Amino acid sequence: SGVPELMNGAIQAFRAWHAFPEDCAGSLAELLSHENCEVRFAAAGGLAGIGSRAEPALPALLARVGKESDQRIWISVSQALHA
């Protein structure tokens, strides 16, 4: 199904427009454990893009440490943790 691609596209659009909803950290945090790596990558990138508003997602970000084999996701998680 095209749902992962749709989620990925929506997150990438929000990031490109710097227009994430104020309360998006929780939803993005939930997507960090999605089975599709592109969705996880987009979610981590989205959290990196919202800076300090990603604070509620810290537990989910920390839970990905050591679990990701995709280097792109690792980098995005690291960026989100340092935002």
N, CA, C and O atoms as a Maestro MAE file, in Angstrom:
{
 s_m_m2io_version
 :::
 2.0.0
}

f_m_ct {
 s_m_title
 :::
 protein
 m_atom[332] {
  # First column is atom index #
  i_m_mmod_type
  r_m_x_coord
  r_m_y_coord
  r_m_z_coord
  i_m_residue_number
  s_m_chain_name
  s_m_pdb_residue_name
  s_m_pdb_atom_name
  i_m_atomic_number
  :::
  1 25 0.844 -1.188 0.000 1 A "SER " " N  " 7
  2 3 0.000 0.000 0.000 1 A "SER " " CA " 6
  3 2 0.883 1.244 0.000 1 A "SER " " C  " 6
  4 15 2.061 1.171 0.350 1 A "SER " " O  " 8
  5 25 0.332 2.357 -0.382 2 A "GLY " " N  " 7
  6 3 1.089 3.596 -0.484 2 A "GLY " " CA " 6
  7 2 1.072 4.438 0.775 2 A "GLY " " C  " 6
  8 15 1.492 5.595 0.746 2 A "GLY " " O  " 8
  9 25 0.592 3.879 1.888 3 A "VAL " " N  " 7
  10 3 0.484 4.652 3.124 3 A "VAL " " CA " 6
  11 2 1.861 5.118 3.620 3 A "VAL " " C  " 6
  12 15 1.997 6.291 3.968 3 A "VAL " " O  " 8
  13 25 2.885 4.256 3.669 4 A "PRO " " N  " 7
  14 3 4.191 4.753 4.115 4 A "PRO " " CA " 6
  15 2 4.715 5.887 3.243 4 A "PRO " " C  " 6
  16 15 5.284 6.852 3.753 4 A "PRO " " O  " 8
  17 25 4.528 5.775 1.937 5 A "GLU " " N  " 7
  18 3 4.974 6.830 1.034 5 A "GLU " " CA " 6
  19 2 4.211 8.123 1.284 5 A "GLU " " C  " 6
  20 15 4.789 9.208 1.224 5 A "GLU " " O  " 8
  21 25 2.919 8.013 1.562 6 A "LEU " " N  " 7
  22 3 2.104 9.191 1.860 6 A "LEU " " CA " 6
  23 2 2.565 9.850 3.156 6 A "LEU " " C  " 6
  24 15 2.701 11.072 3.217 6 A "LEU " " O  " 8
  25 25 2.809 9.042 4.198 7 A "MET " " N  " 7
  26 3 3.289 9.598 5.470 7 A "MET " " CA " 6
  27 2 4.646 10.263 5.279 7 A "MET " " C  " 6
  28 15 4.876 11.371 5.764 7 A "MET " " O  " 8
  29 25 5.530 9.589 4.580 8 A "ASN " " N  " 7
  30 3 6.858 10.135 4.322 8 A "ASN " " CA " 6
  31 2 6.745 11.461 3.571 8 A "ASN " " C  " 6
  32 15 7.402 12.437 3.933 8 A "ASN " " O  " 8
  33 25 5.934 11.499 2.548 9 A "GLY " " N  " 7
  34 3 5.757 12.719 1.759 9 A "GLY " " CA " 6
  35 2 5.192 13.866 2.581 9 A "GLY " " C  " 6
  36 15 5.634 15.006 2.446 9 A "GLY " " O  " 8
  37 25 4.220 13.570 3.427 10 A "ALA " " N  " 7
  38 3 3.627 14.614 4.263 10 A "ALA " " CA " 6
  39 2 4.648 15.189 5.236 10 A "ALA " " C  " 6
  40 15 4.726 16.404 5.417 10 A "ALA " " O  " 8
  41 25 5.429 14.317 5.861 11 A "ILE " " N  " 7
  42 3 6.446 14.784 6.810 11 A "ILE " " CA " 6
  43 2 7.489 15.623 6.084 11 A "ILE " " C  " 6
  44 15 7.898 16.673 6.578 11 A "ILE " " O  " 8
  45 25 7.923 15.160 4.908 12 A "GLN " " N  " 7
  46 3 8.921 15.908 4.149 12 A "GLN " " CA " 6
  47 2 8.376 17.281 3.730 12 A "GLN " " C  " 6
  48 15 9.115 18.265 3.730 12 A "GLN " " O  " 8
  49 25 7.097 17.349 3.377 13 A "ALA " " N  " 7
  50 3 6.500 18.637 2.999 13 A "ALA " " CA " 6
  51 2 6.454 19.585 4.189 13 A "ALA " " C  " 6
  52 15 6.815 20.755 4.062 13 A "ALA " " O  " 8
  53 25 6.015 19.093 5.343 14 A "PHE " " N  " 7
  54 3 6.013 19.939 6.539 14 A "PHE " " CA " 6
  55 2 7.419 20.454 6.826 14 A "PHE " " C  " 6
  56 15 7.608 21.625 7.156 14 A "PHE " " O  " 8
  57 25 8.398 19.568 6.696 15 A "ARG " " N  " 7
  58 3 9.780 19.974 6.983 15 A "ARG " " CA " 6
  59 2 10.253 21.031 5.985 15 A "ARG " " C  " 6
  60 15 10.873 22.020 6.379 15 A "ARG " " O  " 8
  61 25 9.969 20.833 4.713 16 A "ALA " " N  " 7
  62 3 10.391 21.788 3.688 16 A "ALA " " CA " 6
  63 2 9.751 23.153 3.895 16 A "ALA " " C  " 6
  64 15 10.373 24.183 3.636 16 A "ALA " " O  " 8
  65 25 8.516 23.157 4.360 17 A "TRP " " N  " 7
  66 3 7.798 24.418 4.554 17 A "TRP " " CA " 6
  67 2 7.991 25.001 5.946 17 A "TRP " " C  " 6
  68 15 7.473 26.075 6.250 17 A "TRP " " O  " 8
  69 25 8.744 24.287 6.801 18 A "HIS " " N  " 7
  70 3 8.927 24.716 8.196 18 A "HIS " " CA " 6
  71 2 7.578 25.002 8.835 18 A "HIS " " C  " 6
  72 15 7.384 26.019 9.501 18 A "HIS " " O  " 8
  73 25 6.650 24.074 8.615 19 A "ALA " " N  " 7
  74 3 5.269 24.303 9.038 19 A "ALA " " CA " 6
  75 2 4.700 23.136 9.837 19 A "ALA " " C  " 6
  76 15 3.542 22.765 9.644 19 A "ALA " " O  " 8
  77 25 5.493 22.555 10.726 20 A "PHE " " N  " 7
  78 3 4.974 21.467 11.541 20 A "PHE " " CA " 6
  79 2 3.962 22.004 12.540 20 A "PHE " " C  " 6
  80 15 4.168 23.077 13.107 20 A "PHE " " O  " 8
  81 25 2.864 21.273 12.768 21 A "PRO " " N  " 7
  82 3 1.908 21.678 13.804 21 A "PRO " " CA " 6
  83 2 2.606 21.731 15.165 21 A "PRO " " C  " 6
  84 15 3.570 21.002 15.400 21 A "PRO " " O  " 8
  85 25 2.127 22.575 16.039 22 A "GLU " " N  " 7
  86 3 2.749 22.766 17.348 22 A "GLU " " CA " 6
  87 2 2.853 21.478 18.149 22 A "GLU " " C  " 6
  88 15 3.837 21.275 18.860 22 A "GLU " " O  " 8
  89 25 1.871 20.617 18.049 23 A "ASP " " N  " 7
  90 3 1.834 19.410 18.877 23 A "ASP " " CA " 6
  91 2 2.227 18.144 18.113 23 A "ASP " " C  " 6
  92 15 1.702 17.065 18.391 23 A "ASP " " O  " 8
  93 25 3.136 18.269 17.164 24 A "CYS " " N  " 7
  94 3 3.472 17.142 16.294 24 A "CYS " " CA " 6
  95 2 4.494 16.179 16.883 24 A "CYS " " C  " 6
  96 15 4.632 15.067 16.372 24 A "CYS " " O  " 8
  97 25 5.213 16.553 17.929 25 A "ALA " " N  " 7
  98 3 6.302 15.714 18.449 25 A "ALA " " CA " 6
  99 2 5.818 14.315 18.836 25 A "ALA " " C  " 6
  100 15 6.500 13.329 18.556 25 A "ALA " " O  " 8
  101 25 4.671 14.220 19.463 26 A "GLY " " N  " 7
  102 3 4.160 12.917 19.872 26 A "GLY " " CA " 6
  103 2 3.861 12.008 18.685 26 A "GLY " " C  " 6
  104 15 4.184 10.820 18.703 26 A "GLY " " O  " 8
  105 25 3.248 12.572 17.666 27 A "SER " " N  " 7
  106 3 2.940 11.777 16.471 27 A "SER " " CA " 6
  107 2 4.207 11.336 15.759 27 A "SER " " C  " 6
  108 15 4.312 10.190 15.322 27 A "SER " " O  " 8
  109 25 5.171 12.247 15.640 28 A "LEU " " N  " 7
  110 3 6.435 11.890 15.008 28 A "LEU " " CA " 6
  111 2 7.177 10.841 15.831 28 A "LEU " " C  " 6
  112 15 7.793 9.931 15.275 28 A "LEU " " O  " 8
  113 25 7.118 10.968 17.158 29 A "ALA " " N  " 7
  114 3 7.767 9.986 18.032 29 A "ALA " " CA " 6
  115 2 7.187 8.593 17.811 29 A "ALA " " C  " 6
  116 15 7.928 7.611 17.780 29 A "ALA " " O  " 8
  117 25 5.876 8.501 17.660 30 A "GLU " " N  " 7
  118 3 5.241 7.203 17.412 30 A "GLU " " CA " 6
  119 2 5.735 6.587 16.110 30 A "GLU " " C  " 6
  120 15 5.881 5.369 16.008 30 A "GLU " " O  " 8
  121 25 5.990 7.433 15.114 31 A "LEU " " N  " 7
  122 3 6.431 6.937 13.810 31 A "LEU " " CA " 6
  123 2 7.879 6.455 13.818 31 A "LEU " " C  " 6
  124 15 8.306 5.789 12.875 31 A "LEU " " O  " 8
  125 25 8.641 6.778 14.863 32 A "LEU " " N  " 7
  126 3 10.023 6.308 14.954 32 A "LEU " " CA " 6
  127 2 10.106 4.789 15.048 32 A "LEU " " C  " 6
  128 15 11.155 4.210 14.764 32 A "LEU " " O  " 8
  129 25 9.030 4.144 15.437 33 A "SER " " N  " 7
  130 3 9.038 2.687 15.537 33 A "SER " " CA " 6
  131 2 8.261 2.026 14.387 33 A "SER " " C  " 6
  132 15 7.977 0.829 14.433 33 A "SER " " O  " 8
  133 25 7.927 2.800 13.376 34 A "HIS " " N  " 7
  134 3 7.202 2.254 12.222 34 A "HIS " " CA " 6
  135 2 8.050 1.190 11.533 34 A "HIS " " C  " 6
  136 15 9.278 1.274 11.539 34 A "HIS " " O  " 8
  137 25 7.405 0.197 10.944 35 A "GLU " " N  " 7
  138 3 8.139 -0.882 10.276 35 A "GLU " " CA " 6
  139 2 8.877 -0.416 9.020 35 A "GLU " " C  " 6
  140 15 9.868 -1.028 8.622 35 A "GLU " " O  " 8
  141 25 8.402 0.659 8.397 36 A "ASN " " N  " 7
  142 3 9.005 1.151 7.161 36 A "ASN " " CA " 6
  143 2 10.142 2.126 7.488 36 A "ASN " " C  " 6
  144 15 9.926 3.126 8.172 36 A "ASN " " O  " 8
  145 25 11.338 1.836 7.002 37 A "CYS " " N  " 7
  146 3 12.491 2.679 7.342 37 A "CYS " " CA " 6
  147 2 12.381 4.084 6.768 37 A "CYS " " C  " 6
  148 15 12.938 5.021 7.341 37 A "CYS " " O  " 8
  149 25 11.678 4.257 5.652 38 A "GLU " " N  " 7
  150 3 11.520 5.598 5.087 38 A "GLU " " CA " 6
  151 2 10.645 6.468 5.994 38 A "GLU " " C  " 6
  152 15 10.881 7.669 6.124 38 A "GLU " " O  " 8
  153 25 9.650 5.865 6.611 39 A "VAL " " N  " 7
  154 3 8.795 6.589 7.549 39 A "VAL " " CA " 6
  155 2 9.595 6.948 8.797 39 A "VAL " " C  " 6
  156 15 9.493 8.068 9.296 39 A "VAL " " O  " 8
  157 25 10.396 6.000 9.309 40 A "ARG " " N  " 7
  158 3 11.244 6.304 10.465 40 A "ARG " " CA " 6
  159 2 12.232 7.417 10.148 40 A "ARG " " C  " 6
  160 15 12.470 8.299 10.973 40 A "ARG " " O  " 8
  161 25 12.805 7.372 8.954 41 A "PHE " " N  " 7
  162 3 13.750 8.402 8.525 41 A "PHE " " CA " 6
  163 2 13.076 9.771 8.471 41 A "PHE " " C  " 6
  164 15 13.628 10.761 8.952 41 A "PHE " " O  " 8
  165 25 11.893 9.822 7.888 42 A "ALA " " N  " 7
  166 3 11.161 11.086 7.800 42 A "ALA " " CA " 6
  167 2 10.778 11.594 9.188 42 A "ALA " " C  " 6
  168 15 10.874 12.791 9.459 42 A "ALA " " O  " 8
  169 25 10.348 10.700 10.060 43 A "ALA " " N  " 7
  170 3 9.956 11.098 11.415 43 A "ALA " " CA " 6
  171 2 11.155 11.652 12.184 43 A "ALA " " C  " 6
  172 15 11.042 12.680 12.852 43 A "ALA " " O  " 8
  173 25 12.298 10.980 12.094 44 A "ALA " " N  " 7
  174 3 13.498 11.463 12.781 44 A "ALA " " CA " 6
  175 2 13.930 12.806 12.219 44 A "ALA " " C  " 6
  176 15 14.324 13.699 12.969 44 A "ALA " " O  " 8
  177 25 13.858 12.953 10.907 45 A "GLY " " N  " 7
  178 3 14.194 14.229 10.282 45 A "GLY " " CA " 6
  179 2 13.228 15.333 10.689 45 A "GLY " " C  " 6
  180 15 13.624 16.480 10.896 45 A "GLY " " O  " 8
  181 25 11.963 14.970 10.799 46 A "GLY " " N  " 7
  182 3 10.976 15.949 11.251 46 A "GLY " " CA " 6
  183 2 11.263 16.413 12.666 46 A "GLY " " C  " 6
  184 15 11.160 17.602 12.969 46 A "GLY " " O  " 8
  185 25 11.623 15.480 13.532 47 A "LEU " " N  " 7
  186 3 11.946 15.843 14.913 47 A "LEU " " CA " 6
  187 2 13.198 16.714 14.959 47 A "LEU " " C  " 6
  188 15 13.276 17.651 15.754 47 A "LEU " " O  " 8
  189 25 14.161 16.411 14.121 48 A "ALA " " N  " 7
  190 3 15.364 17.252 14.055 48 A "ALA " " CA " 6
  191 2 14.997 18.658 13.591 48 A "ALA " " C  " 6
  192 15 15.592 19.646 14.023 48 A "ALA " " O  " 8
  193 25 14.007 18.730 12.703 49 A "GLY " " N  " 7
  194 3 13.611 20.020 12.152 49 A "GLY " " CA " 6
  195 2 12.798 20.903 13.080 49 A "GLY " " C  " 6
  196 15 12.675 22.102 12.829 49 A "GLY " " O  " 8
  197 25 12.242 20.345 14.143 50 A "ILE " " N  " 7
  198 3 11.421 21.183 15.026 50 A "ILE " " CA " 6
  199 2 12.190 21.650 16.255 50 A "ILE " " C  " 6
  200 15 11.641 22.344 17.110 50 A "ILE " " O  " 8
  201 25 13.449 21.271 16.341 51 A "GLY " " N  " 7
  202 3 14.294 21.785 17.415 51 A "GLY " " CA " 6
  203 2 13.804 21.421 18.797 51 A "GLY " " C  " 6
  204 15 13.488 20.262 19.070 51 A "GLY " " O  " 8
  205 25 13.740 22.406 19.665 52 A "SER " " N  " 7
  206 3 13.406 22.156 21.070 52 A "SER " " CA " 6
  207 2 11.977 21.649 21.258 52 A "SER " " C  " 6
  208 15 11.658 21.093 22.309 52 A "SER " " O  " 8
  209 25 11.121 21.830 20.270 53 A "ARG " " N  " 7
  210 3 9.756 21.296 20.376 53 A "ARG " " CA " 6
  211 2 9.742 19.774 20.341 53 A "ARG " " C  " 6
  212 15 8.714 19.154 20.612 53 A "ARG " " O  " 8
  213 25 10.898 19.160 20.001 54 A "ALA " " N  " 7
  214 3 10.992 17.700 19.961 54 A "ALA " " CA " 6
  215 2 11.217 17.096 21.342 54 A "ALA " " C  " 6
  216 15 11.292 15.875 21.474 54 A "ALA " " O  " 8
  217 25 11.326 17.925 22.365 55 A "GLU " " N  " 7
  218 3 11.617 17.416 23.716 55 A "GLU " " CA " 6
  219 2 10.682 16.294 24.165 55 A "GLU " " C  " 6
  220 15 11.159 15.335 24.771 55 A "GLU " " O  " 8
  221 25 9.367 16.366 23.897 56 A "PRO " " N  " 7
  222 3 8.502 15.263 24.323 56 A "PRO " " CA " 6
  223 2 8.861 13.925 23.651 56 A "PRO " " C  " 6
  224 15 8.450 12.865 24.125 56 A "PRO " " O  " 8
  225 25 9.613 13.975 22.568 57 A "ALA " " N  " 7
  226 3 9.981 12.761 21.838 57 A "ALA " " CA " 6
  227 2 11.305 12.171 22.306 57 A "ALA " " C  " 6
  228 15 11.749 11.160 21.761 57 A "ALA " " O  " 8
  229 25 11.945 12.777 23.300 58 A "LEU " " N  " 7
  230 3 13.251 12.285 23.748 58 A "LEU " " CA " 6
  231 2 13.253 10.800 24.102 58 A "LEU " " C  " 6
  232 15 14.167 10.092 23.679 58 A "LEU " " O  " 8
  233 25 12.276 10.291 24.858 59 A "PRO " " N  " 7
  234 3 12.293 8.850 25.161 59 A "PRO " " CA " 6
  235 2 12.259 7.983 23.894 59 A "PRO " " C  " 6
  236 15 12.966 6.978 23.810 59 A "PRO " " O  " 8
  237 25 11.449 8.367 22.924 60 A "ALA " " N  " 7
  238 3 11.367 7.590 21.682 60 A "ALA " " CA " 6
  239 2 12.657 7.699 20.878 60 A "ALA " " C  " 6
  240 15 13.100 6.720 20.277 60 A "ALA " " O  " 8
  241 25 13.258 8.878 20.864 61 A "LEU " " N  " 7
  242 3 14.536 9.051 20.167 61 A "LEU " " CA " 6
  243 2 15.620 8.203 20.822 61 A "LEU " " C  " 6
  244 15 16.376 7.515 20.136 61 A "LEU " " O  " 8
  245 25 15.693 8.254 22.136 62 A "LEU " " N  " 7
  246 3 16.702 7.473 22.854 62 A "LEU " " CA " 6
  247 2 16.481 5.971 22.666 62 A "LEU " " C  " 6
  248 15 17.440 5.199 22.655 62 A "LEU " " O  " 8
  249 25 15.231 5.560 22.517 63 A "ALA " " N  " 7
  250 3 14.924 4.146 22.311 63 A "ALA " " CA " 6
  251 2 15.452 3.640 20.966 63 A "ALA " " C  " 6
  252 15 15.661 2.438 20.803 63 A "ALA " " O  " 8
  253 25 15.669 4.539 20.004 64 A "ARG " " N  " 7
  254 3 16.173 4.129 18.692 64 A "ARG " " CA " 6
  255 2 17.687 3.945 18.696 64 A "ARG " " C  " 6
  256 15 18.239 3.312 17.796 64 A "ARG " " O  " 8
  257 25 18.359 4.495 19.705 65 A "VAL " " N  " 7
  258 3 19.818 4.398 19.776 65 A "VAL " " CA " 6
  259 2 20.206 2.924 19.885 65 A "VAL " " C  " 6
  260 15 19.731 2.208 20.766 65 A "VAL " " O  " 8
  261 25 21.059 2.493 18.993 66 A "GLY " " N  " 7
  262 3 21.509 1.117 18.986 66 A "GLY " " CA " 6
  263 2 20.581 0.147 18.277 66 A "GLY " " C  " 6
  264 15 20.910 -1.032 18.142 66 A "GLY " " O  " 8
  265 25 19.425 0.621 17.819 67 A "LYS " " N  " 7
  266 3 18.466 -0.265 17.152 67 A "LYS " " CA " 6
  267 2 18.405 -0.052 15.648 67 A "LYS " " C  " 6
  268 15 17.918 -0.917 14.920 67 A "LYS " " O  " 8
  269 25 18.889 1.079 15.179 68 A "GLU " " N  " 7
  270 3 18.803 1.402 13.760 68 A "GLU " " CA " 6
  271 2 20.037 0.925 13.009 68 A "GLU " " C  " 6
  272 15 21.166 1.156 13.442 68 A "GLU " " O  " 8
  273 25 19.818 0.265 11.890 69 A "SER " " N  " 7
  274 3 20.929 -0.130 11.035 69 A "SER " " CA " 6
  275 2 21.102 0.845 9.874 69 A "SER " " C  " 6
  276 15 22.144 0.855 9.219 69 A "SER " " O  " 8
  277 25 20.086 1.662 9.621 70 A "ASP " " N  " 7
  278 3 20.126 2.641 8.532 70 A "ASP " " CA " 6
  279 2 20.852 3.894 9.016 70 A "ASP " " C  " 6
  280 15 20.379 4.582 9.920 70 A "ASP " " O  " 8
  281 25 21.994 4.182 8.413 71 A "GLN " " N  " 7
  282 3 22.813 5.307 8.836 71 A "GLN " " CA " 6
  283 2 22.077 6.645 8.714 71 A "GLN " " C  " 6
  284 15 22.301 7.543 9.526 71 A "GLN " " O  " 8
  285 25 21.212 6.790 7.723 72 A "ARG " " N  " 7
  286 3 20.456 8.045 7.562 72 A "ARG " " CA " 6
  287 2 19.578 8.300 8.777 72 A "ARG " " C  " 6
  288 15 19.459 9.434 9.241 72 A "ARG " " O  " 8
  289 25 18.966 7.238 9.289 73 A "ILE " " N  " 7
  290 3 18.097 7.394 10.455 73 A "ILE " " CA " 6
  291 2 18.945 7.722 11.679 73 A "ILE " " C  " 6
  292 15 18.571 8.564 12.495 73 A "ILE " " O  " 8
  293 25 20.089 7.051 11.802 74 A "TRP " " N  " 7
  294 3 20.998 7.340 12.912 74 A "TRP " " CA " 6
  295 2 21.378 8.807 12.936 74 A "TRP " " C  " 6
  296 15 21.352 9.443 13.990 74 A "TRP " " O  " 8
  297 25 21.729 9.349 11.778 75 A "ILE " " N  " 7
  298 3 22.131 10.747 11.686 75 A "ILE " " CA " 6
  299 2 20.973 11.659 12.068 75 A "ILE " " C  " 6
  300 15 21.161 12.619 12.814 75 A "ILE " " O  " 8
  301 25 19.781 11.369 11.566 76 A "SER " " N  " 7
  302 3 18.615 12.199 11.890 76 A "SER " " CA " 6
  303 2 18.268 12.115 13.374 76 A "SER " " C  " 6
  304 15 17.919 13.126 13.984 76 A "SER " " O  " 8
  305 25 18.359 10.922 13.959 77 A "VAL " " N  " 7
  306 3 18.100 10.775 15.393 77 A "VAL " " CA " 6
  307 2 19.122 11.596 16.178 77 A "VAL " " C  " 6
  308 15 18.768 12.288 17.134 77 A "VAL " " O  " 8
  309 25 20.372 11.517 15.776 78 A "SER " " N  " 7
  310 3 21.424 12.286 16.440 78 A "SER " " CA " 6
  311 2 21.161 13.781 16.340 78 A "SER " " C  " 6
  312 15 21.320 14.514 17.317 78 A "SER " " O  " 8
  313 25 20.760 14.229 15.160 79 A "GLN " " N  " 7
  314 3 20.446 15.647 14.969 79 A "GLN " " CA " 6
  315 2 19.271 16.075 15.839 79 A "GLN " " C  " 6
  316 15 19.279 17.165 16.411 79 A "GLN " " O  " 8
  317 25 18.275 15.228 15.935 80 A "ALA " " N  " 7
  318 3 17.113 15.560 16.777 80 A "ALA " " CA " 6
  319 2 17.501 15.628 18.248 80 A "ALA " " C  " 6
  320 15 17.013 16.483 18.987 80 A "ALA " " O  " 8
  321 25 18.379 14.727 18.667 81 A "LEU " " N  " 7
  322 3 18.821 14.738 20.070 81 A "LEU " " CA " 6
  323 2 19.665 15.962 20.400 81 A "LEU " " C  " 6
  324 15 19.716 16.396 21.551 81 A "LEU " " O  " 8
  325 25 20.315 16.507 19.408 82 A "HIS " " N  " 7
  326 3 21.154 17.686 19.621 82 A "HIS " " CA " 6
  327 2 20.450 19.009 19.311 82 A "HIS " " C  " 6
  328 15 21.038 20.080 19.458 82 A "HIS " " O  " 8
  329 25 19.205 18.930 18.888 83 A "ALA " " N  " 7
  330 3 18.468 20.144 18.503 83 A "ALA " " CA " 6
  331 2 18.053 20.943 19.731 83 A "ALA " " C  " 6
  332 15 17.425 21.993 19.601 83 A "ALA " " O  " 8
  :::
 }
 m_bond[331] {
  # First column is bond index #
  i_m_from
  i_m_to
  i_m_order
  :::
  1 1 2 1
  2 2 3 1
  3 3 4 2
  4 3 5 1
  5 5 6 1
  6 6 7 1
  7 7 8 2
  8 7 9 1
  9 9 10 1
  10 10 11 1
  11 11 12 2
  12 11 13 1
  13 13 14 1
  14 14 15 1
  15 15 16 2
  16 15 17 1
  17 17 18 1
  18 18 19 1
  19 19 20 2
  20 19 21 1
  21 21 22 1
  22 22 23 1
  23 23 24 2
  24 23 25 1
  25 25 26 1
  26 26 27 1
  27 27 28 2
  28 27 29 1
  29 29 30 1
  30 30 31 1
  31 31 32 2
  32 31 33 1
  33 33 34 1
  34 34 35 1
  35 35 36 2
  36 35 37 1
  37 37 38 1
  38 38 39 1
  39 39 40 2
  40 39 41 1
  41 41 42 1
  42 42 43 1
  43 43 44 2
  44 43 45 1
  45 45 46 1
  46 46 47 1
  47 47 48 2
  48 47 49 1
  49 49 50 1
  50 50 51 1
  51 51 52 2
  52 51 53 1
  53 53 54 1
  54 54 55 1
  55 55 56 2
  56 55 57 1
  57 57 58 1
  58 58 59 1
  59 59 60 2
  60 59 61 1
  61 61 62 1
  62 62 63 1
  63 63 64 2
  64 63 65 1
  65 65 66 1
  66 66 67 1
  67 67 68 2
  68 67 69 1
  69 69 70 1
  70 70 71 1
  71 71 72 2
  72 71 73 1
  73 73 74 1
  74 74 75 1
  75 75 76 2
  76 75 77 1
  77 77 78 1
  78 78 79 1
  79 79 80 2
  80 79 81 1
  81 81 82 1
  82 82 83 1
  83 83 84 2
  84 83 85 1
  85 85 86 1
  86 86 87 1
  87 87 88 2
  88 87 89 1
  89 89 90 1
  90 90 91 1
  91 91 92 2
  92 91 93 1
  93 93 94 1
  94 94 95 1
  95 95 96 2
  96 95 97 1
  97 97 98 1
  98 98 99 1
  99 99 100 2
  100 99 101 1
  101 101 102 1
  102 102 103 1
  103 103 104 2
  104 103 105 1
  105 105 106 1
  106 106 107 1
  107 107 108 2
  108 107 109 1
  109 109 110 1
  110 110 111 1
  111 111 112 2
  112 111 113 1
  113 113 114 1
  114 114 115 1
  115 115 116 2
  116 115 117 1
  117 117 118 1
  118 118 119 1
  119 119 120 2
  120 119 121 1
  121 121 122 1
  122 122 123 1
  123 123 124 2
  124 123 125 1
  125 125 126 1
  126 126 127 1
  127 127 128 2
  128 127 129 1
  129 129 130 1
  130 130 131 1
  131 131 132 2
  132 131 133 1
  133 133 134 1
  134 134 135 1
  135 135 136 2
  136 135 137 1
  137 137 138 1
  138 138 139 1
  139 139 140 2
  140 139 141 1
  141 141 142 1
  142 142 143 1
  143 143 144 2
  144 143 145 1
  145 145 146 1
  146 146 147 1
  147 147 148 2
  148 147 149 1
  149 149 150 1
  150 150 151 1
  151 151 152 2
  152 151 153 1
  153 153 154 1
  154 154 155 1
  155 155 156 2
  156 155 157 1
  157 157 158 1
  158 158 159 1
  159 159 160 2
  160 159 161 1
  161 161 162 1
  162 162 163 1
  163 163 164 2
  164 163 165 1
  165 165 166 1
  166 166 167 1
  167 167 168 2
  168 167 169 1
  169 169 170 1
  170 170 171 1
  171 171 172 2
  172 171 173 1
  173 173 174 1
  174 174 175 1
  175 175 176 2
  176 175 177 1
  177 177 178 1
  178 178 179 1
  179 179 180 2
  180 179 181 1
  181 181 182 1
  182 182 183 1
  183 183 184 2
  184 183 185 1
  185 185 186 1
  186 186 187 1
  187 187 188 2
  188 187 189 1
  189 189 190 1
  190 190 191 1
  191 191 192 2
  192 191 193 1
  193 193 194 1
  194 194 195 1
  195 195 196 2
  196 195 197 1
  197 197 198 1
  198 198 199 1
  199 199 200 2
  200 199 201 1
  201 201 202 1
  202 202 203 1
  203 203 204 2
  204 203 205 1
  205 205 206 1
  206 206 207 1
  207 207 208 2
  208 207 209 1
  209 209 210 1
  210 210 211 1
  211 211 212 2
  212 211 213 1
  213 213 214 1
  214 214 215 1
  215 215 216 2
  216 215 217 1
  217 217 218 1
  218 218 219 1
  219 219 220 2
  220 219 221 1
  221 221 222 1
  222 222 223 1
  223 223 224 2
  224 223 225 1
  225 225 226 1
  226 226 227 1
  227 227 228 2
  228 227 229 1
  229 229 230 1
  230 230 231 1
  231 231 232 2
  232 231 233 1
  233 233 234 1
  234 234 235 1
  235 235 236 2
  236 235 237 1
  237 237 238 1
  238 238 239 1
  239 239 240 2
  240 239 241 1
  241 241 242 1
  242 242 243 1
  243 243 244 2
  244 243 245 1
  245 245 246 1
  246 246 247 1
  247 247 248 2
  248 247 249 1
  249 249 250 1
  250 250 251 1
  251 251 252 2
  252 251 253 1
  253 253 254 1
  254 254 255 1
  255 255 256 2
  256 255 257 1
  257 257 258 1
  258 258 259 1
  259 259 260 2
  260 259 261 1
  261 261 262 1
  262 262 263 1
  263 263 264 2
  264 263 265 1
  265 265 266 1
  266 266 267 1
  267 267 268 2
  268 267 269 1
  269 269 270 1
  270 270 271 1
  271 271 272 2
  272 271 273 1
  273 273 274 1
  274 274 275 1
  275 275 276 2
  276 275 277 1
  277 277 278 1
  278 278 279 1
  279 279 280 2
  280 279 281 1
  281 281 282 1
  282 282 283 1
  283 283 284 2
  284 283 285 1
  285 285 286 1
  286 286 287 1
  287 287 288 2
  288 287 289 1
  289 289 290 1
  290 290 291 1
  291 291 292 2
  292 291 293 1
  293 293 294 1
  294 294 295 1
  295 295 296 2
  296 295 297 1
  297 297 298 1
  298 298 299 1
  299 299 300 2
  300 299 301 1
  301 301 302 1
  302 302 303 1
  303 303 304 2
  304 303 305 1
  305 305 306 1
  306 306 307 1
  307 307 308 2
  308 307 309 1
  309 309 310 1
  310 310 311 1
  311 311 312 2
  312 311 313 1
  313 313 314 1
  314 314 315 1
  315 315 316 2
  316 315 317 1
  317 317 318 1
  318 318 319 1
  319 319 320 2
  320 319 321 1
  321 321 322 1
  322 322 323 1
  323 323 324 2
  324 323 325 1
  325 325 326 1
  326 326 327 1
  327 327 328 2
  328 327 329 1
  329 329 330 1
  330 330 331 1
  331 331 332 2
  :::
 }
}
